Coordinates of C-alpha atoms and ligand atoms in Angstrom, one line a residue:
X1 CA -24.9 8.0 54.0
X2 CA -22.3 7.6 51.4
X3 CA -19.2 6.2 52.3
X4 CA -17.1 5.8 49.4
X5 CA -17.2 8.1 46.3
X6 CA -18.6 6.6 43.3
X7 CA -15.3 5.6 40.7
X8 CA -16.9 5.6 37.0
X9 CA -13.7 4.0 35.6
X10 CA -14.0 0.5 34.7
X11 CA -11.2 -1.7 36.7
X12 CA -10.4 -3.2 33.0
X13 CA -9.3 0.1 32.8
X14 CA -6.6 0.8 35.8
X15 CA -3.4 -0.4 34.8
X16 CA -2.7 -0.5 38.5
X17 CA -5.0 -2.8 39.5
X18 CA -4.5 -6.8 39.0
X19 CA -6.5 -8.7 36.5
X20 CA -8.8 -10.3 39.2
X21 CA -10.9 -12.1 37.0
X22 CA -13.3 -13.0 40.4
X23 CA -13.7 -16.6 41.5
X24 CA -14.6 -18.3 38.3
X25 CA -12.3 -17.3 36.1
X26 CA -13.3 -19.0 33.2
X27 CA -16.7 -19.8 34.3
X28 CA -17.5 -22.3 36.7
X29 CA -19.8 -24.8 34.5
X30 CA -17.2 -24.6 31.8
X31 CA -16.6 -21.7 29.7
X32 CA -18.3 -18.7 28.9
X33 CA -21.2 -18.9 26.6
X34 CA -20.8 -15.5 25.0
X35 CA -17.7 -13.5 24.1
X36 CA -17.6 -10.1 26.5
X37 CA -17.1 -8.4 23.1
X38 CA -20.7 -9.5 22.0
X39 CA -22.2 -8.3 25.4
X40 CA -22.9 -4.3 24.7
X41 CA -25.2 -2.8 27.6
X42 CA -26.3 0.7 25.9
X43 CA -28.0 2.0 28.8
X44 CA -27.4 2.6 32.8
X45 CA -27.1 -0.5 34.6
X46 CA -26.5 -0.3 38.5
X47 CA -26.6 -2.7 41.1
X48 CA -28.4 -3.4 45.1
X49 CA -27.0 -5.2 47.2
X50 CA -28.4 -5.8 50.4
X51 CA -26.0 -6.6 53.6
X52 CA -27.6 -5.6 56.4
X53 CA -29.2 -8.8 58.1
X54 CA -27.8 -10.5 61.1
X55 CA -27.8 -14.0 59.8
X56 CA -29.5 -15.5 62.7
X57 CA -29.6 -19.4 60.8
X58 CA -26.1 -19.7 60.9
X59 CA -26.4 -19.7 64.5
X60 CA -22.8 -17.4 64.2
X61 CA -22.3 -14.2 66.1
X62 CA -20.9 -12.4 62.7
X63 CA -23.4 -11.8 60.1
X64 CA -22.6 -14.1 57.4
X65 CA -21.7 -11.4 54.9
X66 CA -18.9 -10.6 57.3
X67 CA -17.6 -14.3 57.5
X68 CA -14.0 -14.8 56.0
X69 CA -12.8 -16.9 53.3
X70 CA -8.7 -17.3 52.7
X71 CA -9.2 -13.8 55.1
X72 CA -11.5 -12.2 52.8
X73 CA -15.1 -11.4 53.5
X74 CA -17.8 -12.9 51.7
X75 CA -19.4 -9.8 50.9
X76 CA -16.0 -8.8 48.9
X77 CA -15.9 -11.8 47.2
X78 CA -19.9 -11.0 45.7
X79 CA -18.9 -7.1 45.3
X80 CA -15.8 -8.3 43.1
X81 CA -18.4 -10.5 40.5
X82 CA -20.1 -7.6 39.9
X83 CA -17.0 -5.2 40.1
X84 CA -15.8 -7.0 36.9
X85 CA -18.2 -6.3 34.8
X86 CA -17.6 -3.7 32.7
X87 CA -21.5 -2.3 32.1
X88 CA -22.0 -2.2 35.7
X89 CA -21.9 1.3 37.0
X90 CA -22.2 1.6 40.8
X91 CA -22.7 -0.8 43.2
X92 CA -24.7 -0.4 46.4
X93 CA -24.2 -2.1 49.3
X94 CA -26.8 -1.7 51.9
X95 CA -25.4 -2.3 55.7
X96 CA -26.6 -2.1 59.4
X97 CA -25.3 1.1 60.7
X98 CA -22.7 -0.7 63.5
X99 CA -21.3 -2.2 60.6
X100 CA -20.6 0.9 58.1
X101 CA -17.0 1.1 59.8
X102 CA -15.9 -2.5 58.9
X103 CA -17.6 -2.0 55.2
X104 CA -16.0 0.7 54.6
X105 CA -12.2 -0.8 55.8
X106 CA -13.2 -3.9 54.0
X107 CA -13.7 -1.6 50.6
X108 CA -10.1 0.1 51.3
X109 CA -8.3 -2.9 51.9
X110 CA -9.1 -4.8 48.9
X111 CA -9.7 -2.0 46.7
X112 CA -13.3 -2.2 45.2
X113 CA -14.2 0.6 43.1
X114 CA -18.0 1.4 42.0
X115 CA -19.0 1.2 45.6
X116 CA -21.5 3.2 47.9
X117 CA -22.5 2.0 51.2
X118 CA -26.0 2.8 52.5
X119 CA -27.5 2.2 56.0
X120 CA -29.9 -1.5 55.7
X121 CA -33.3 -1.5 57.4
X122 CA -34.7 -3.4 60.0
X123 CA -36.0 -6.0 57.2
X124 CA -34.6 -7.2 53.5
X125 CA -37.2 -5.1 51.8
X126 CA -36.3 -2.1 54.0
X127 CA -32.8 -2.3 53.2
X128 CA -33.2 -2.9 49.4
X129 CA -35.6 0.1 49.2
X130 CA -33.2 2.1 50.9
X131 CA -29.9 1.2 48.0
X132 CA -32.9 2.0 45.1
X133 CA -33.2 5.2 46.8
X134 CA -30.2 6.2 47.2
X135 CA -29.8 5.1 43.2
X136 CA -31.9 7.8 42.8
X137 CA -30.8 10.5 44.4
X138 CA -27.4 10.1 42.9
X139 CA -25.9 12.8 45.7
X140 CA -22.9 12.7 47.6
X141 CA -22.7 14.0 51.4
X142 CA -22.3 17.4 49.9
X143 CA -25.2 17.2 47.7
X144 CA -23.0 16.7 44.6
X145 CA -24.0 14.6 41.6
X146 CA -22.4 11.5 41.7
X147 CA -24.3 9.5 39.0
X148 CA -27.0 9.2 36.3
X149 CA -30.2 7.2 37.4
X150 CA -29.9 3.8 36.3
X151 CA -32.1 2.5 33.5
X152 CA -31.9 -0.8 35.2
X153 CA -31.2 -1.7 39.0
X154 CA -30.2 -5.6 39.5
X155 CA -30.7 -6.4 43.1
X156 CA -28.5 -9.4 44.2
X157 CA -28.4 -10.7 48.2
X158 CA -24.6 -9.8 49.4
X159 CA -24.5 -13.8 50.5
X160 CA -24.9 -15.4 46.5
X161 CA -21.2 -14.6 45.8
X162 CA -20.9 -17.0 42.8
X163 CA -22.9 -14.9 40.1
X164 CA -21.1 -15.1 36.5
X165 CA -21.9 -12.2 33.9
X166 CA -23.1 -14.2 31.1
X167 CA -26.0 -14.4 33.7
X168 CA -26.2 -10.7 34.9
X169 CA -26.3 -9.8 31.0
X170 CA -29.3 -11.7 30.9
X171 CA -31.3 -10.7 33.1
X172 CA -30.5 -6.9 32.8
X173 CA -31.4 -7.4 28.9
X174 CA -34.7 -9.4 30.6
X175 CA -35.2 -6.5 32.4
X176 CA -35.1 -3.2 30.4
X177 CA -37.4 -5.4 28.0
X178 CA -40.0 -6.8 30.4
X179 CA -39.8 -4.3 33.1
X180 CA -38.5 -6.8 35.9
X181 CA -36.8 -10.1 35.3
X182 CA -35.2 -12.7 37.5
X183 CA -33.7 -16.1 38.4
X184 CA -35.5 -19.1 39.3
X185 CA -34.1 -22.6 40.0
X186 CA -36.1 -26.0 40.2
X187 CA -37.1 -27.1 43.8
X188 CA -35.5 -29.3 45.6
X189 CA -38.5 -30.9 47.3
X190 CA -42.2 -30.8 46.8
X191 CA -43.9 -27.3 48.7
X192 CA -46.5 -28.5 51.1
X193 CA -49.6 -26.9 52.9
X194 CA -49.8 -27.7 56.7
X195 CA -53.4 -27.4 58.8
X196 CA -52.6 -24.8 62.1
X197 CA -52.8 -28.4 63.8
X198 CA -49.7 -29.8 61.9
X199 CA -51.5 -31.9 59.5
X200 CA -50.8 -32.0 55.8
X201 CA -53.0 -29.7 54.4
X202 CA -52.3 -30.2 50.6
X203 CA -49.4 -30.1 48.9
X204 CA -48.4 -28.9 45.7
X205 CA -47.1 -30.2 42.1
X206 CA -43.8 -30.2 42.2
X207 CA -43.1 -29.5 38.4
X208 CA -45.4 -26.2 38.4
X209 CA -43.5 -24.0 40.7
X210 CA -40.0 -23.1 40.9
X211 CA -37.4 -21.6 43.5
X212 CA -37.3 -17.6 43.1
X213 CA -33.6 -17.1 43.6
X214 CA -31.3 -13.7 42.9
X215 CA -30.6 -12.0 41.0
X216 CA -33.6 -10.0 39.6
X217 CA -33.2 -7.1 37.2
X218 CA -35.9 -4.0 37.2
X219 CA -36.3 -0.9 35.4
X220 CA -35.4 1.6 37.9
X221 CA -39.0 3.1 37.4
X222 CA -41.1 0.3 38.1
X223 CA -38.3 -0.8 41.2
X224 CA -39.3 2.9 42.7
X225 CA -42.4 2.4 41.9
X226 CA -43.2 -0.7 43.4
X227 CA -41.6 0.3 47.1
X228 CA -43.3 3.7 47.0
X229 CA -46.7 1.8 47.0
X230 CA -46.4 -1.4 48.9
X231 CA -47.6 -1.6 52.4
X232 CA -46.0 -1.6 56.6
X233 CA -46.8 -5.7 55.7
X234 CA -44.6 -5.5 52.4
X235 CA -42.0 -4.1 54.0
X236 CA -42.3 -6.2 57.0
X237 CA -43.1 -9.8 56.0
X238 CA -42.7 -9.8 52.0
X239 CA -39.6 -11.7 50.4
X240 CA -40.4 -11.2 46.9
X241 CA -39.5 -8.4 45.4
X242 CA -40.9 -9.6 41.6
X243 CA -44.2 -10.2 43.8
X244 CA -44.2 -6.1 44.6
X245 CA -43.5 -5.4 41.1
X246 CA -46.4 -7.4 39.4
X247 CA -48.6 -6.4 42.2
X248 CA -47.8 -2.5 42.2
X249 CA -46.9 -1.5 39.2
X250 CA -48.9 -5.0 36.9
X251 CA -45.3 -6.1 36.1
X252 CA -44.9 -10.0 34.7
X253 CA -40.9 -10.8 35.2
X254 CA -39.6 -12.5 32.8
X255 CA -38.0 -15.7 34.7
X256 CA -34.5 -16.9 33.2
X257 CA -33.4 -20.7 35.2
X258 CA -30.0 -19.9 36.8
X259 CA -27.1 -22.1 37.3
X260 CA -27.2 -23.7 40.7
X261 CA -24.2 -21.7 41.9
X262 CA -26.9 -18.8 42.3
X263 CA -27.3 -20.3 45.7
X264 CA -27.7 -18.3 48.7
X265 CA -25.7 -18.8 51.7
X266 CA -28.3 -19.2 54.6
X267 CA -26.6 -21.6 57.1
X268 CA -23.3 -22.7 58.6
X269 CA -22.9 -25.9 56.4
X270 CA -22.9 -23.2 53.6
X271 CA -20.1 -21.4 54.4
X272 CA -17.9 -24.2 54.3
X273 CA -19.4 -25.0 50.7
X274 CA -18.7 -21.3 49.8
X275 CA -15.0 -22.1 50.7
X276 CA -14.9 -25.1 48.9
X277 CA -15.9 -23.5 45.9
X278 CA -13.9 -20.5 46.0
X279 CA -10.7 -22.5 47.2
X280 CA -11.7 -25.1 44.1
X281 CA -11.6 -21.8 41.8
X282 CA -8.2 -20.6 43.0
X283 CA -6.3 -23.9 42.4
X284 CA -6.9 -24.6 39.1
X285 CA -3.6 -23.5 37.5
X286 CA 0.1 -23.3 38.5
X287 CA 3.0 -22.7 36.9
X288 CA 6.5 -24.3 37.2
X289 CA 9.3 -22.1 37.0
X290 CA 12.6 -24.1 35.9
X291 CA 15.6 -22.0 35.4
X292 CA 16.1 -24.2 31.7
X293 CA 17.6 -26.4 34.2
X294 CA 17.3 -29.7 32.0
X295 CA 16.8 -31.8 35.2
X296 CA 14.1 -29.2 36.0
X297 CA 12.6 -29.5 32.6
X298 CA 12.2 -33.4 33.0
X299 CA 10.3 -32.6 36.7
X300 CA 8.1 -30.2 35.1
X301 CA 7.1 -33.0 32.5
X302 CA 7.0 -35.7 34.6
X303 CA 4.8 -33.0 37.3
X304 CA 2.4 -32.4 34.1
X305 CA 1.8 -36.3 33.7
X306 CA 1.0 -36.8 37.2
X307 CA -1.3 -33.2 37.9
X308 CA -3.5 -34.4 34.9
X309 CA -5.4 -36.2 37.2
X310 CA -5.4 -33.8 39.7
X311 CA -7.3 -31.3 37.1
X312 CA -4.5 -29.0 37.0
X313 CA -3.6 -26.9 34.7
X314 CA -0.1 -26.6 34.6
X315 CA 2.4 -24.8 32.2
X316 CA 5.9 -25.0 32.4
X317 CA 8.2 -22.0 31.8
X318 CA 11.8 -21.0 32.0
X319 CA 11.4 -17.8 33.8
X320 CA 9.0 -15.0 33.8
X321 CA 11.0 -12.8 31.4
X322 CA 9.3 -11.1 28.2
X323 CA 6.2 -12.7 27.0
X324 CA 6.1 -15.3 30.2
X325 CA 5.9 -12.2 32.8
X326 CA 2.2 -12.5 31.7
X327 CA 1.9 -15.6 34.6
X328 CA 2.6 -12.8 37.1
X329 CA -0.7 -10.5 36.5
X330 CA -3.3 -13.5 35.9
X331 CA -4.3 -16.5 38.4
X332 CA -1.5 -18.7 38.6
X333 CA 0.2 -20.0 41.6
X334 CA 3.7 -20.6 41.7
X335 CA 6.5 -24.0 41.5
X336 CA 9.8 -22.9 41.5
X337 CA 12.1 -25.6 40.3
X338 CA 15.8 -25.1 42.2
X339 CA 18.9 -28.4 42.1
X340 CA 21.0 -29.0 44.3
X341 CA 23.0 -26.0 45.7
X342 CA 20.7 -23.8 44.2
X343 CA 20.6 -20.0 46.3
X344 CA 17.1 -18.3 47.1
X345 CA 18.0 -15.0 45.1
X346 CA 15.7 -16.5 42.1
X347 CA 13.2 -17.1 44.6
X348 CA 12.9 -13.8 46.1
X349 CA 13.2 -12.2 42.7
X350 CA 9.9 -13.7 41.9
X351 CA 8.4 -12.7 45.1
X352 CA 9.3 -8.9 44.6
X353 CA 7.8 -9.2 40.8
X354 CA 4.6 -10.9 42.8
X355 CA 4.4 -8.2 44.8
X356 CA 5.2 -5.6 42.6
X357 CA 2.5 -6.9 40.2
X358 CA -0.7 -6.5 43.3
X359 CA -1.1 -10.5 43.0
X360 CA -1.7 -10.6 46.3
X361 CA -4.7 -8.3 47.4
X362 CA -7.5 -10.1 47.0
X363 CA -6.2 -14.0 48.1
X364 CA -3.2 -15.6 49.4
X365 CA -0.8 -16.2 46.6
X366 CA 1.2 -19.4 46.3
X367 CA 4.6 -20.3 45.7
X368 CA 6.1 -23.9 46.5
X369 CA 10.4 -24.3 46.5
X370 CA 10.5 -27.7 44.9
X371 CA 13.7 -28.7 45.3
X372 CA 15.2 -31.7 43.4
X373 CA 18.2 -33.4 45.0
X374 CA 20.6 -35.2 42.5
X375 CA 23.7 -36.4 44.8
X376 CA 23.4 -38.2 48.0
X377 CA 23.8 -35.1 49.5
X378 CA 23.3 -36.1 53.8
X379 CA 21.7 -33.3 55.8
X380 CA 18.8 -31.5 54.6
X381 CA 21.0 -28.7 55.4
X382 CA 22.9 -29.3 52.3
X383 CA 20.3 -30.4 49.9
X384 CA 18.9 -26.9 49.6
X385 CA 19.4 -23.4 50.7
X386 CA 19.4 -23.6 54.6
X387 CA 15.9 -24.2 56.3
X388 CA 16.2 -21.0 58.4
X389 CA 16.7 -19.0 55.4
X390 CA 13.7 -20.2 53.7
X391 CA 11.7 -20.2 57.1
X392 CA 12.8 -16.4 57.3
X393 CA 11.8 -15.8 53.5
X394 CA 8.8 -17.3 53.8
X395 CA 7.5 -15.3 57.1
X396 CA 8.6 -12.1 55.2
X397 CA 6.3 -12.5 52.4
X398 CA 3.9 -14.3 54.4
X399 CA 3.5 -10.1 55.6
X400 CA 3.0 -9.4 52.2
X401 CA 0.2 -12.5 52.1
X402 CA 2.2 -14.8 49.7
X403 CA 2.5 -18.1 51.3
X404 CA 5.5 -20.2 50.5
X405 CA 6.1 -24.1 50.8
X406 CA 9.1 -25.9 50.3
X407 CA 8.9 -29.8 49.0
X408 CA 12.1 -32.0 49.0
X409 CA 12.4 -34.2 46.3
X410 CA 15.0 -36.7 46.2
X411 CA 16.4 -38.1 42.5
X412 CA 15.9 -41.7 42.0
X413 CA 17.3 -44.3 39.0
X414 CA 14.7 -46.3 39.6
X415 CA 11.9 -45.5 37.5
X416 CA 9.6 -46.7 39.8
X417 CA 10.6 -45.2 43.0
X418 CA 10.8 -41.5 40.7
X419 CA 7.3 -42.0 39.6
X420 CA 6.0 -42.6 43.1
X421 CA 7.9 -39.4 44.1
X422 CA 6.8 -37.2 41.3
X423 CA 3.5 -38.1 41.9
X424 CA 3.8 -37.1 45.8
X425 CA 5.4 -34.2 44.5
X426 CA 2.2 -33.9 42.8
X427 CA -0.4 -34.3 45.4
X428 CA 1.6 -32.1 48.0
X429 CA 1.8 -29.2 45.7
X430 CA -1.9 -29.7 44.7
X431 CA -2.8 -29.9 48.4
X432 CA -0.7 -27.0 49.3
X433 CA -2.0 -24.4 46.5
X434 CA -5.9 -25.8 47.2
X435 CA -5.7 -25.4 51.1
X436 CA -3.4 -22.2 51.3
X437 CA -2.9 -23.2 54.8
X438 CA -1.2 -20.5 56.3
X439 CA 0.1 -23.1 59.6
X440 CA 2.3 -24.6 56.8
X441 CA 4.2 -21.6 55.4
X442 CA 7.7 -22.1 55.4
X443 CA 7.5 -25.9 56.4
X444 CA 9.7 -28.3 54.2
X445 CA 7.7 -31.6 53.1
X446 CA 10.0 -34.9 51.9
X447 CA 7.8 -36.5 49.0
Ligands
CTP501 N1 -32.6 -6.3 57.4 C1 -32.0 -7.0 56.4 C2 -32.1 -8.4 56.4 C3 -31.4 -9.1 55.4 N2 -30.7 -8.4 54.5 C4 -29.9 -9.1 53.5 O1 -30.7 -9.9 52.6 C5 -29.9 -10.9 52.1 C6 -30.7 -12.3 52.1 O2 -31.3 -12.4 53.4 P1 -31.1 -13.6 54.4 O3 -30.4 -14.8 53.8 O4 -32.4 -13.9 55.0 O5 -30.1 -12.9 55.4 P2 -30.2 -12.7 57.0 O6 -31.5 -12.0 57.2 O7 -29.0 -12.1 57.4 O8 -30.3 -14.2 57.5 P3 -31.3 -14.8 58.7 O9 -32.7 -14.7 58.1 O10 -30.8 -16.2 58.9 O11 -31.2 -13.9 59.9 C7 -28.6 -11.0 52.9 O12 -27.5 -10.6 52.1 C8 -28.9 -10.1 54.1 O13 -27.7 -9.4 54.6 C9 -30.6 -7.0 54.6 O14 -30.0 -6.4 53.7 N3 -31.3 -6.3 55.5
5RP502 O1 -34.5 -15.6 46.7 C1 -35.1 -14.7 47.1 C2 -36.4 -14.3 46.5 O2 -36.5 -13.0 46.3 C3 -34.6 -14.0 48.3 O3 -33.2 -14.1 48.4 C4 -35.1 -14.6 49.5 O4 -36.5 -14.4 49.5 C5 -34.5 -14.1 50.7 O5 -35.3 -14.5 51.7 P1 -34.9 -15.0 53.1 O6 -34.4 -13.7 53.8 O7 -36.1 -15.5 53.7 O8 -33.8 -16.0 53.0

């Protein structure tokens, strides 16, 4: 059953959609090794991926696929790697039937394009042979054509969310080549036999084998192929798909050694290294916002000093007009700089051009009030724009899923005591942007 009609334009190409560059932007063991430029896929590449277990080892009533990071489901987070990529055509995700409704809400509300959704089987296989068939068939409900066959069908379980597409590129070249390609990772610890009494048996050496891991590319022929011969027991017990290929259709894979963010998510402890990662990814840039205020200027320095430790990127900018309203469409969370008696109007002008811009779809944006007290002013009622008002602000656009902090920051002679406090300032804004908590929106912190 299709639930979502198949979009053929590229989201590189919608110049209403973000620039979500996925969860490593710049790639998560450093840069990119090859320029997207160089990467030119000539032939129909489309992608499996199967969603339709129950996730029993988490010991979790909701299917990991359906867990929530920063209140997004994983399975968004893997659809958007794959979403990015330019040569991908469709994507389909395979799901148990009493899940089609929340797929198909969870498609809508963070806008993925490329996407099908196709009813999963009662076992992995089942469910991955059901997304290369419906590959094939290319119909819509009404029987309409809704895409060519693919030359190549990556398969790629919906819980590995961190795939880059240096990678992908890789192993769909692998596989138009060799027929079937895919990823394999060294193990962790040595594969043993055991006796049906519990005994070791024999075990095996270590530096021979390897962990078969996801993704794995086929030609869409020898995929088809392979699940229109394999047995009831293939489809009931098998976890290899490269296993069906060589033994249906006399396919050798070609085996590429992944990064080890290829990693699948099987248990509980996982999901909280998933988060890790993916709130790691998020926090690795911010931008101060200071108004050419010359006091603001010397924070923004002094903050740069003291997030250089922190592994921060951070720029420093007057305001977001001309060339700097590029900070608005790409991954940066917010500081906005404001001295005494400054008024929120600034403030809310940059949360309207947040919002107008769609920065805040896929994630909880950031933006942190830092304000910088010169005077001995007495209350904290006149050090900055009134607490209420910035509580109110902030639960306004915390609808809109932009989370705002304030931090106080008091000015000191004493070029000890300012140092101490910029690098607070530091570390509380680092904290803030990296947890995205959303118990502390609108709370004022004193570095
Ligand atoms: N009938 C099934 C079973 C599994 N999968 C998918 O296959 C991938 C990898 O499988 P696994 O990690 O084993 O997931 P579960 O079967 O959900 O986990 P568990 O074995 O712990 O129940 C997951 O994305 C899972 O949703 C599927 O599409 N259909
Ligand atoms: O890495 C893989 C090899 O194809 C699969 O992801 C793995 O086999 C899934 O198996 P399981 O459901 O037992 O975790």
């Amino acid at each position: 059953m299709e639930m979502n009609p198949i979009n053929k334009q590229s989201d590189d190409c919608d110049p209403d959609r973000p620039a979500h560059p996925g969860v490593f932007p710049s790639g998560e063991a450093g840069k990119s090794e090859r320029n997207p430029a160089e990467r030119r896929v000539d032939f129909p590449v489309s992608v499996v991926l199967p969603a339709g277990g129950t996730g029993e080892r988490t010991g979790l009533q909701t299917p990991k696929q359906f867990c929530s990071f920063l209140g997004r489901q994983l399975i968004s987070y893997t659809i958007q790697a794959f979403e990015r990529v330019s040569w991908i055509q469709t994507i389909v995700v395979v799901v148990a039937k009493e899940n089609t409704d929340l797929m198909t809400d969870i498609i809508q509300r963070f806008q993925h394009r490329k996407v099908r959704v196709v009813p999963g089987g009662s076992t992995r296989h089942r469910s991955i042979c059901n997304g290369v068939l419906a590959l094939g068939s290319g119909q819509d409900e009404e029987g309409g054509s809704t895409a060519e066959r693919p030359k190549v069908v990556i398969i790629h379980d919906a819980v590995r969310p961190f795939v880059e597409e240096d990678f992908l590129y890789k192993i769909a070249m692998a596989a138009k080549e060799q027929g079937a390609a895919g990823a394999i990772r060294p193990l962790v610890s040595t594969v043993i036999a055991t006796t049906s009494e519990g005994y070791l048996d024999h075990s095996l050496e270590r530096a021979k084998y390897r962990a078969s891991e996801m993704p794995q590319g086929f030609t869409y022929d020898v995929i088809h192929q392979a699940y229109q011969s394999c047995t009831e027991s293939d489809f009931e017990f098998g976890t290899e798909c490269l296993h069906l290929a060589l033994q249906y259709c006399g396919t050798n894979a070609k085996l590429i050694e992944g990064p080890p963010t290829l990693w699948k998510v099987t248990y509980k402890r996982d999901l909280a290294a998933a988060e890790s990662i993916i709130k790691e990814a998020l926090s690795r840039t911010a931008c101060v916002i200071t108004g050419g205020s010359a006091q603001a200027v010397t924070l923004a320095e002094a903050l740069q000093k003291a997030v250089g430790a922190l592994e921060m990127e951070l720029d420093a900018i007057p305001d977001l007009m001309g060339d700097n309203a590029r900070y608005l469409v790409t991954e940066w969370n917010f500081i906005h700089v404001s001295i005494s008696g400054s008024c929120l109007s600034e403030v809310e002008a940059l949360l309207t051009a947040l919002e107008a811009a769609n920065r805040a779809i896929l994630h909880p944006l950031v933006v942190i009030l830092v304000h910088l007290s010169t005077s001995d002013e007495l209350s904290i009622s006149g050090r900055m724009a009134e607490p209420a008002a910035i509580t109110d602000l902030a639960s306004a656009a915390k609808l809109r899923n932009i989370f705002v902090y304030g931090v106080l920051l008091q000015q000191s002679k004493d070029t000890d005591c300012w140092e101490r406090s910029v690098l607070r300032v530091a570390e509380i804004t680092s904290a803030l942007i990296r947890e995205r908590s959303s118990a502390l929106v609108g709370q004022l912190l004193q570095a």
